[in-house]
mmCIF file of C-alpha atoms in Angstrom:
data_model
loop_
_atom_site.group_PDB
_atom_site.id
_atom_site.type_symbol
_atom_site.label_atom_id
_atom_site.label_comp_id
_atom_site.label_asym_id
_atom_site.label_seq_id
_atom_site.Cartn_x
_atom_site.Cartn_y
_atom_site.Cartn_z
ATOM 1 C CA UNK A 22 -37.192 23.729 5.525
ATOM 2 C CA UNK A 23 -34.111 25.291 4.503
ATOM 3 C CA UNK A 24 -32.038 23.454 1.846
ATOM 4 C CA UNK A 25 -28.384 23.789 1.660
ATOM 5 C CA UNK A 26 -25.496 22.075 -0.315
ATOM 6 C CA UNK A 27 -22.627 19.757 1.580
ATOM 7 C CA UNK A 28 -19.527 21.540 1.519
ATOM 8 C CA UNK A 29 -17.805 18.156 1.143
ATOM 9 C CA UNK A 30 -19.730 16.818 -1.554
ATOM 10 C CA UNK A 31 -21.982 19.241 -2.876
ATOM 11 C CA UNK A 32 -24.833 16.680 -2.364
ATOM 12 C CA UNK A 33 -28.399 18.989 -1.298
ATOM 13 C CA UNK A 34 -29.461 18.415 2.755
ATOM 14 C CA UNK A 35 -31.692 19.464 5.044
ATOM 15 C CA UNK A 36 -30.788 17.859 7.903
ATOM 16 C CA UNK A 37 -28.422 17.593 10.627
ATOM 17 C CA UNK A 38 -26.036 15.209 8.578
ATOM 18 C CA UNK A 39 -25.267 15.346 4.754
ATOM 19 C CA UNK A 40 -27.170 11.854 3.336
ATOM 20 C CA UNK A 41 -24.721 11.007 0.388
ATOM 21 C CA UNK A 42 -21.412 11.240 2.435
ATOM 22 C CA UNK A 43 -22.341 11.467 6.505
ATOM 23 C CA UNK A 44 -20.644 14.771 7.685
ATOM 24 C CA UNK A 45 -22.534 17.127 9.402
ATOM 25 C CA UNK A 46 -24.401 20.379 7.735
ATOM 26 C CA UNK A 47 -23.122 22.654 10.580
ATOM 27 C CA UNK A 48 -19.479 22.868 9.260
ATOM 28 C CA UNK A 49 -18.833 26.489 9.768
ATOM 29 C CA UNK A 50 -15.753 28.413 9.642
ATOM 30 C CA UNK A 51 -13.260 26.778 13.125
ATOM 31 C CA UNK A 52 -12.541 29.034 15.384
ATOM 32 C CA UNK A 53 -10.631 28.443 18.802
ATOM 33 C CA UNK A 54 -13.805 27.986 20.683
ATOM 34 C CA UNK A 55 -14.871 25.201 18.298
ATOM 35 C CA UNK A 56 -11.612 23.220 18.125
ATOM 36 C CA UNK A 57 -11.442 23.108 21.979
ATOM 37 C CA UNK A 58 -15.225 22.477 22.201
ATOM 38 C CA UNK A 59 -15.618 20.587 19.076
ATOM 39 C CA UNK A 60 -12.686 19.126 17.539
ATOM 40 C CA UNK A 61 -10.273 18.309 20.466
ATOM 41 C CA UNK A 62 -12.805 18.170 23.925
ATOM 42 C CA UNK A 63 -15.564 16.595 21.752
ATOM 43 C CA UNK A 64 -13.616 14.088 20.013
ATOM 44 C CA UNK A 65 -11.776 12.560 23.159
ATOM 45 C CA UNK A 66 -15.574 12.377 24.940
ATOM 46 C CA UNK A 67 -17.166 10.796 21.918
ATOM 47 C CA UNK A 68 -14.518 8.061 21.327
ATOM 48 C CA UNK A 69 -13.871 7.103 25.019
ATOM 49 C CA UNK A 70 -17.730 7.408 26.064
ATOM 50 C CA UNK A 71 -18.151 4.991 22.880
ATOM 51 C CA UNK A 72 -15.581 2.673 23.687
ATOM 52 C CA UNK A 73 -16.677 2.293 27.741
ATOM 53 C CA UNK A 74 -20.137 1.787 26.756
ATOM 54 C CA UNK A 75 -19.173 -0.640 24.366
ATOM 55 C CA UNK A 76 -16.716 -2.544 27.352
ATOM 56 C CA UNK A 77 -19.991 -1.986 29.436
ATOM 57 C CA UNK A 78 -22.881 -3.763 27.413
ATOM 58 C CA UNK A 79 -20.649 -6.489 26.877
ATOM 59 C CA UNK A 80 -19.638 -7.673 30.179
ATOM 60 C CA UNK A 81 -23.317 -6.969 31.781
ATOM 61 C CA UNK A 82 -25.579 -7.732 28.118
ATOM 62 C CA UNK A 83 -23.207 -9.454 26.238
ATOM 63 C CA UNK A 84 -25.944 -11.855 24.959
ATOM 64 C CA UNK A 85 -28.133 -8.527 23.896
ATOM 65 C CA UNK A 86 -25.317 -6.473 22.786
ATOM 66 C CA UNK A 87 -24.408 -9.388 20.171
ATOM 67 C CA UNK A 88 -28.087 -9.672 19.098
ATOM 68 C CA UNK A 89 -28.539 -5.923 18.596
ATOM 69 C CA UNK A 90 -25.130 -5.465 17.126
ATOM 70 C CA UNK A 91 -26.901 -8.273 14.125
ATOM 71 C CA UNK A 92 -29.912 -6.069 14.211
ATOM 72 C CA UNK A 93 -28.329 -3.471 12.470
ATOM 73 C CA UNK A 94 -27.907 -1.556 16.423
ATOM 74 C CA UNK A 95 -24.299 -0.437 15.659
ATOM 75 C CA UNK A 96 -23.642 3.159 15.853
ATOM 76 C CA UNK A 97 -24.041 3.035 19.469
ATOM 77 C CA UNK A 98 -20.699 0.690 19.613
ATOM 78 C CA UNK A 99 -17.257 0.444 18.505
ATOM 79 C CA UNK A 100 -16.256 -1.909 15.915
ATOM 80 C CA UNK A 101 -16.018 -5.683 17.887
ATOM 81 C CA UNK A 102 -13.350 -6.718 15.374
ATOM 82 C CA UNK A 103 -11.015 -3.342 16.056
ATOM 83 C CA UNK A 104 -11.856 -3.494 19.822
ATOM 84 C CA UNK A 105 -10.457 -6.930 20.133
ATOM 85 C CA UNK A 106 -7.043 -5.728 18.696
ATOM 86 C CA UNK A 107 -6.959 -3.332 20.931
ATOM 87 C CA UNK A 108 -7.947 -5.513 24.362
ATOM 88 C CA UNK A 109 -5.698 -8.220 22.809
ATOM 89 C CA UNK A 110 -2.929 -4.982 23.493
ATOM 90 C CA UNK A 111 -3.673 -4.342 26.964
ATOM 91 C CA UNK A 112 -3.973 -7.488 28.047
ATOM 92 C CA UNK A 113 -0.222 -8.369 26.760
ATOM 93 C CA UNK A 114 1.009 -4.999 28.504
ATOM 94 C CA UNK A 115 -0.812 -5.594 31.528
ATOM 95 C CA UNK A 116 0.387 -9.355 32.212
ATOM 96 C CA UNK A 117 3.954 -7.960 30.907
ATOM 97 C CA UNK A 118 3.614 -5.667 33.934
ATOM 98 C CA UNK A 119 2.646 -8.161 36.134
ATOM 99 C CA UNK A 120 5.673 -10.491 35.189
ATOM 100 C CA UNK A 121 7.835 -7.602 35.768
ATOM 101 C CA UNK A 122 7.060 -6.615 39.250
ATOM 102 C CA UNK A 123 6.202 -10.105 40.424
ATOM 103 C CA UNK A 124 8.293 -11.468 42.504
ATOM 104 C CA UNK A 125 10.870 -14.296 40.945
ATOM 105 C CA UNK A 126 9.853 -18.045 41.601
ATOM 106 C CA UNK A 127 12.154 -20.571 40.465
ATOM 107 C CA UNK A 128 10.373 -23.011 37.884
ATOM 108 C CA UNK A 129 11.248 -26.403 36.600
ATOM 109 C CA UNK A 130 12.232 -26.823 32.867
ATOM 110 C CA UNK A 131 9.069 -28.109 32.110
ATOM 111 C CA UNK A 132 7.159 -25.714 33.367
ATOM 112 C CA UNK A 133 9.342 -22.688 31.862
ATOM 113 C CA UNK A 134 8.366 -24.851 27.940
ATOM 114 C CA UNK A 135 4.807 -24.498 29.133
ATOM 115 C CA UNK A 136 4.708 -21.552 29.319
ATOM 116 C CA UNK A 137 7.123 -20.713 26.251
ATOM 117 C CA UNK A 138 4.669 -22.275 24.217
ATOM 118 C CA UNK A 139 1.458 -20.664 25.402
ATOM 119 C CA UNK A 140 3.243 -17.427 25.058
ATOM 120 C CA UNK A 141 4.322 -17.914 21.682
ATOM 121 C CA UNK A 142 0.737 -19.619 20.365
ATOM 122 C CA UNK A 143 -1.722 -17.254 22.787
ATOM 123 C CA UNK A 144 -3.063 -15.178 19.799
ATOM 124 C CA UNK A 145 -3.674 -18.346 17.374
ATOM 125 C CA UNK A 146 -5.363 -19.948 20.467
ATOM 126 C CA UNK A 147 -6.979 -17.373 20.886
ATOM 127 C CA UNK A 148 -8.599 -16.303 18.000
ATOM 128 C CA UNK A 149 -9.590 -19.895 17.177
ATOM 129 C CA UNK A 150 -12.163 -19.800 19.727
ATOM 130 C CA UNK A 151 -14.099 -17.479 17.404
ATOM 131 C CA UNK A 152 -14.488 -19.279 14.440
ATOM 132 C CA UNK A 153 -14.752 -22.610 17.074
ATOM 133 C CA UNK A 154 -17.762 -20.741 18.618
ATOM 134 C CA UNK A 155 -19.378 -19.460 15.140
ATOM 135 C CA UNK A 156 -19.284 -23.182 14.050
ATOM 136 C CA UNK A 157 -20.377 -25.451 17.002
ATOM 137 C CA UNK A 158 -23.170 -22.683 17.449
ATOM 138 C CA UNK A 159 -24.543 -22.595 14.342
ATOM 139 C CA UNK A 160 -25.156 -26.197 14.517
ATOM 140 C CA UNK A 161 -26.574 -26.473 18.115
ATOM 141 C CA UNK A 162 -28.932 -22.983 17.371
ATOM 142 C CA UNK A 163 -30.227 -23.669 14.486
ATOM 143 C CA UNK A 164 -33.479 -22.497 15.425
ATOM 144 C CA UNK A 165 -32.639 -18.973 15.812
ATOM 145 C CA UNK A 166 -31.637 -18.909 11.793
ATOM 146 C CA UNK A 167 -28.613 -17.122 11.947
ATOM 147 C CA UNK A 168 -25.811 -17.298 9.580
ATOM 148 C CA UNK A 169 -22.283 -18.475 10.426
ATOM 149 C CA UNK A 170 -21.130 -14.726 9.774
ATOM 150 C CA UNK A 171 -23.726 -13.678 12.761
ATOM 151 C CA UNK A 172 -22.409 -16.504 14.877
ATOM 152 C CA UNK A 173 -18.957 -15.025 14.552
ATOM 153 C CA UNK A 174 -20.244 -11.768 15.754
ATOM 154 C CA UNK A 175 -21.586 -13.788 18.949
ATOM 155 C CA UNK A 176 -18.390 -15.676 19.454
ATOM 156 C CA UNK A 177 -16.741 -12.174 19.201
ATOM 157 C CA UNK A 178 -18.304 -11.152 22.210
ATOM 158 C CA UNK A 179 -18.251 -13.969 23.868
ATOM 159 C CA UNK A 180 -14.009 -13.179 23.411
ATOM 160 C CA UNK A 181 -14.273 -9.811 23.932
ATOM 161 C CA UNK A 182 -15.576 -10.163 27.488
ATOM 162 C CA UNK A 183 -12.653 -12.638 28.296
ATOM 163 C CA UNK A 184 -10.385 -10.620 27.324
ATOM 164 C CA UNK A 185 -11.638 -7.937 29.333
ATOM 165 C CA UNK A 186 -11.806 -9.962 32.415
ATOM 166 C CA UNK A 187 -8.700 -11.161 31.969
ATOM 167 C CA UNK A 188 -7.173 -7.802 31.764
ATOM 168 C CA UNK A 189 -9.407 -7.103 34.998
ATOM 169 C CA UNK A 190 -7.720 -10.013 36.359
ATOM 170 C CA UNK A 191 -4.208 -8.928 35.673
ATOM 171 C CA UNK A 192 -5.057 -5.237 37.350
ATOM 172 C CA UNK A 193 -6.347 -7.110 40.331
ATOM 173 C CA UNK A 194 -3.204 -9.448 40.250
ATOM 174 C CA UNK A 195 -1.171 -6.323 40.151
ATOM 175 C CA UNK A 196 -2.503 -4.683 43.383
ATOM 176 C CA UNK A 197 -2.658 -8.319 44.826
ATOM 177 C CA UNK A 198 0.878 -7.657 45.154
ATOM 178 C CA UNK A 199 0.992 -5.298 47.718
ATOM 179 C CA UNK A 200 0.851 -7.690 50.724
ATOM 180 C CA UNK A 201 -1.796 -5.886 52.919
ATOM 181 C CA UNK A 202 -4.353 -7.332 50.405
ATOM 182 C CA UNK A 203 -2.863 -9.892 48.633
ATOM 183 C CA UNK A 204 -5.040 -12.383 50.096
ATOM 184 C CA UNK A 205 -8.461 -10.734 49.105
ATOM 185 C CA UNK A 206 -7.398 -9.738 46.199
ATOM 186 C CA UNK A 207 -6.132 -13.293 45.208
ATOM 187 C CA UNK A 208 -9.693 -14.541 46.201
ATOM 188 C CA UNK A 209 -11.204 -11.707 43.888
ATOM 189 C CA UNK A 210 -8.695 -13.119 41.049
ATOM 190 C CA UNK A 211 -10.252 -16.335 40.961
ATOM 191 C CA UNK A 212 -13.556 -15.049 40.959
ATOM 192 C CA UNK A 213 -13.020 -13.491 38.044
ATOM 193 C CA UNK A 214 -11.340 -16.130 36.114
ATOM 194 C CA UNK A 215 -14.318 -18.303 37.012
ATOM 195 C CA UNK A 216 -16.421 -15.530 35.583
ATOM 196 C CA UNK A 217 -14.180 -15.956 32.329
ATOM 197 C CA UNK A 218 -14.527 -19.245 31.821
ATOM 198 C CA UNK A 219 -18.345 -19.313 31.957
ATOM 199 C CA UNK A 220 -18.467 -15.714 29.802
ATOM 200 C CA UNK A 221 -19.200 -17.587 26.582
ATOM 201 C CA UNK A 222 -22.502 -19.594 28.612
ATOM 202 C CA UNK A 223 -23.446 -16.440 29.916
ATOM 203 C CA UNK A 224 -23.548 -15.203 26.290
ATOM 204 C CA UNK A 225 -25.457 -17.841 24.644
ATOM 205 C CA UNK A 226 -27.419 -17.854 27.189
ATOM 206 C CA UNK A 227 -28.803 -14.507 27.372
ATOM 207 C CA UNK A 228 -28.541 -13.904 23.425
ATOM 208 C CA UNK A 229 -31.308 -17.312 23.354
ATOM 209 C CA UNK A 230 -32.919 -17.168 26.179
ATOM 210 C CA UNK A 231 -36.330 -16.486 24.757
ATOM 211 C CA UNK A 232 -36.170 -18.763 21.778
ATOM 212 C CA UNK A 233 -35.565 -21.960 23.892
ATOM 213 C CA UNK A 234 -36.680 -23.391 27.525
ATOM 214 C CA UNK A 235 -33.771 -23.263 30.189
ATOM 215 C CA UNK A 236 -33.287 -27.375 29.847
ATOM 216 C CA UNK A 237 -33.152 -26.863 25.931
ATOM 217 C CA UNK A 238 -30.534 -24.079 26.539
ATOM 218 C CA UNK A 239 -28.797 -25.947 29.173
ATOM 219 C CA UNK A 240 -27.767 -28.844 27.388
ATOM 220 C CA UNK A 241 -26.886 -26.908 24.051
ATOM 221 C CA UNK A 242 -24.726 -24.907 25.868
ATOM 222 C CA UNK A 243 -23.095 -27.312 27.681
ATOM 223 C CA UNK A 244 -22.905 -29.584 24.311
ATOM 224 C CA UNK A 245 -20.953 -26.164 22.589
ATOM 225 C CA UNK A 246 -18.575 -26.617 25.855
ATOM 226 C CA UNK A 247 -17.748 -30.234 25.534
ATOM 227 C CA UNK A 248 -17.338 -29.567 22.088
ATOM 228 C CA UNK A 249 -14.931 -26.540 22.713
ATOM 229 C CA UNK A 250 -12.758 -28.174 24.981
ATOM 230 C CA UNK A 251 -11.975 -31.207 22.838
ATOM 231 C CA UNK A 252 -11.487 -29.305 19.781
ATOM 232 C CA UNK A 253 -9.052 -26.873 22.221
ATOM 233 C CA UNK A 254 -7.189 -29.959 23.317
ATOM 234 C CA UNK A 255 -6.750 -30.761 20.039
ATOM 235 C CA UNK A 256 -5.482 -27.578 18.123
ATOM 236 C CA UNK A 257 -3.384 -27.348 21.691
ATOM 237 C CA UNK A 258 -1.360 -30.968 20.704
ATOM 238 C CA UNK A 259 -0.968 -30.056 17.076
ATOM 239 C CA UNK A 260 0.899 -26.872 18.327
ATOM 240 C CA UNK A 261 2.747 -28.675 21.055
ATOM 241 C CA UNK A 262 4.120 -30.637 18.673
ATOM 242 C CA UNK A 263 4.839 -28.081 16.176
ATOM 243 C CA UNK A 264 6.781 -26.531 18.625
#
C-alpha cells in the first residue's frame, strides 16, 4: 500500500485518516467544487445529521445510547455535556416565545414570586439533577459496577431527553395557541410532560434491563424517585429561602 506523509504533521499514513493527529490523507489542493461539496455542503450535513441522531437515540434508546456512549461508542454522537448547553438555549428561547405571544392572565403576588424564583434558580435546579442521579444510582446499581463518572453520563441523558421534551412541549404550547387546536394540542402537552417526568425511569430502565428482573428494577427505580424528590424538595427550600 502506498505510504504518504500528513501534510499537517508530517506523521507517515496509509490510510484514510492520518493516526498521530486525525485529519484526513485526501487533503488536496481546494477548489470551488470541494468547498461547496466538501467544506461548506459537507460540513452543515455532518454536524446537523450528528446532532439529530444524537436528539434521536436519546429520546427512543436513551437507556442504550448512555450504555454505548460508556462503551467507548462515541463518534457516532455529539458531546452530551455541549449538547445540554445548547438544549438548555432553546428551551429558554422557546418558553421566552411562548410568554411573549401568550395571552396576559392576571396572577396573584404569590404566584408572580413563584415563578420569579424558579426563573431565577431553573439552571441550578436543573443541573443538580445530574449529579442527584449519578449519586442515588450508583448506590441502588451497584451491580452493574459502574463508576460515579459513568453514572453522570446516565443522568446526562436522562436530562437531555427532558430537556428535549420540554422544548417539544413549548413548540406544541406555541401552536396550542391558535384556537382551532388549542384543545388537542393542550391534551398532547400533557402527554408529553408526563413523558418527561418518567424520562429518567425510562432510562434506567432500559440501560439495566438485562442485569436485573423487572421487580428488582422496579423498586430501584422507584427508590432513585423517592429519593429524587425529597432531595429536590430540599435544595428547592434552601433556595426559597435564599431568595
Amino acid at each position: 500500500m502506498n505510504k504518504k506523509s500528513c501534510l499537517n504533521c508530517g506523521h507517515t499514513i496509509s490510510d484514510e485518516f492520518c493516526p498521530h493527529c486525525g485529519q484526513k490523507s485526501d487533503t488536496a489542493r481546494i477548489t470551488v467544487h470541494s468547498l461547496i461539496k466538501n467544506d461548506i455542503l459537507g460540513s452543515i450535513w455532518h454536524v446537523e445529521a450528528k446532532f439529530l441522531h444524537t436528539l434521536k437515540n436519546i429520546v427512543f434508546r436513551p437507556g442504550k445510547t448512555g450504555m454505548d456512549y460508556i462503551a467507548g461508542k462515541r463518534i457516532r454522537y455529539n458531546n452530551f455535556i455541549s449538547l445540554l448547553l445548547v438544549l438548555f438555549g432553546f428551551n429558554v428561547l422557546s418558553y421566552h416565545y411562548y410568554e411573549k405571544f401568550a395571552p396576559a392572565q392576571p396572577l396573584t403576588d404569590d404566584v408572580i414570586y413563584v415563578k420569579d424564583f424558579f426563573s431565577k434558580y431553573s439552571k441550578i435546579i436543573l443541573f443538580v439533577i445530574i449529579p442527584m442521579l449519578a449519586i442515588n444510582a450508583y448506590s441502588l446499581f451497584r451491580r452493574i459496577k459502574l463508576n460515579i463518572a459513568e453514572h453522570f453520563i446516565i443522568g446526562t441523558v436522562s436530562l437531555l431527553g427532558i430537556l428535549i421534551l420540554f422544548l417539544l412541549s413549548d413548540i406544541v404550547s406555541l401552536i396550542g395557541l391558535w384556537k382551532p387546536v388549542e384543545k388537542i394540542f393542550n391534551i398532547i402537552d400533557k402527554i408529553i410532560f408526563g413523558l418527561s417526568i418518567l424520562f429518567p425511569a425510562i432510562t434506567y430502565w432500559t440501560a439495566f434491563k438485562n442485569s436485573y428482573s423487572k421487580p428488582g428494577l422496579l423498586w430501584r427505580v422507584s427508590v432513585l424517585y423517592v429519593l429524587m424528590g425529597i432531595e429536590t424538595l430540599i435544595i428547592t427550600a434552601v433556595l426559597y429561602e435564599i431568595f
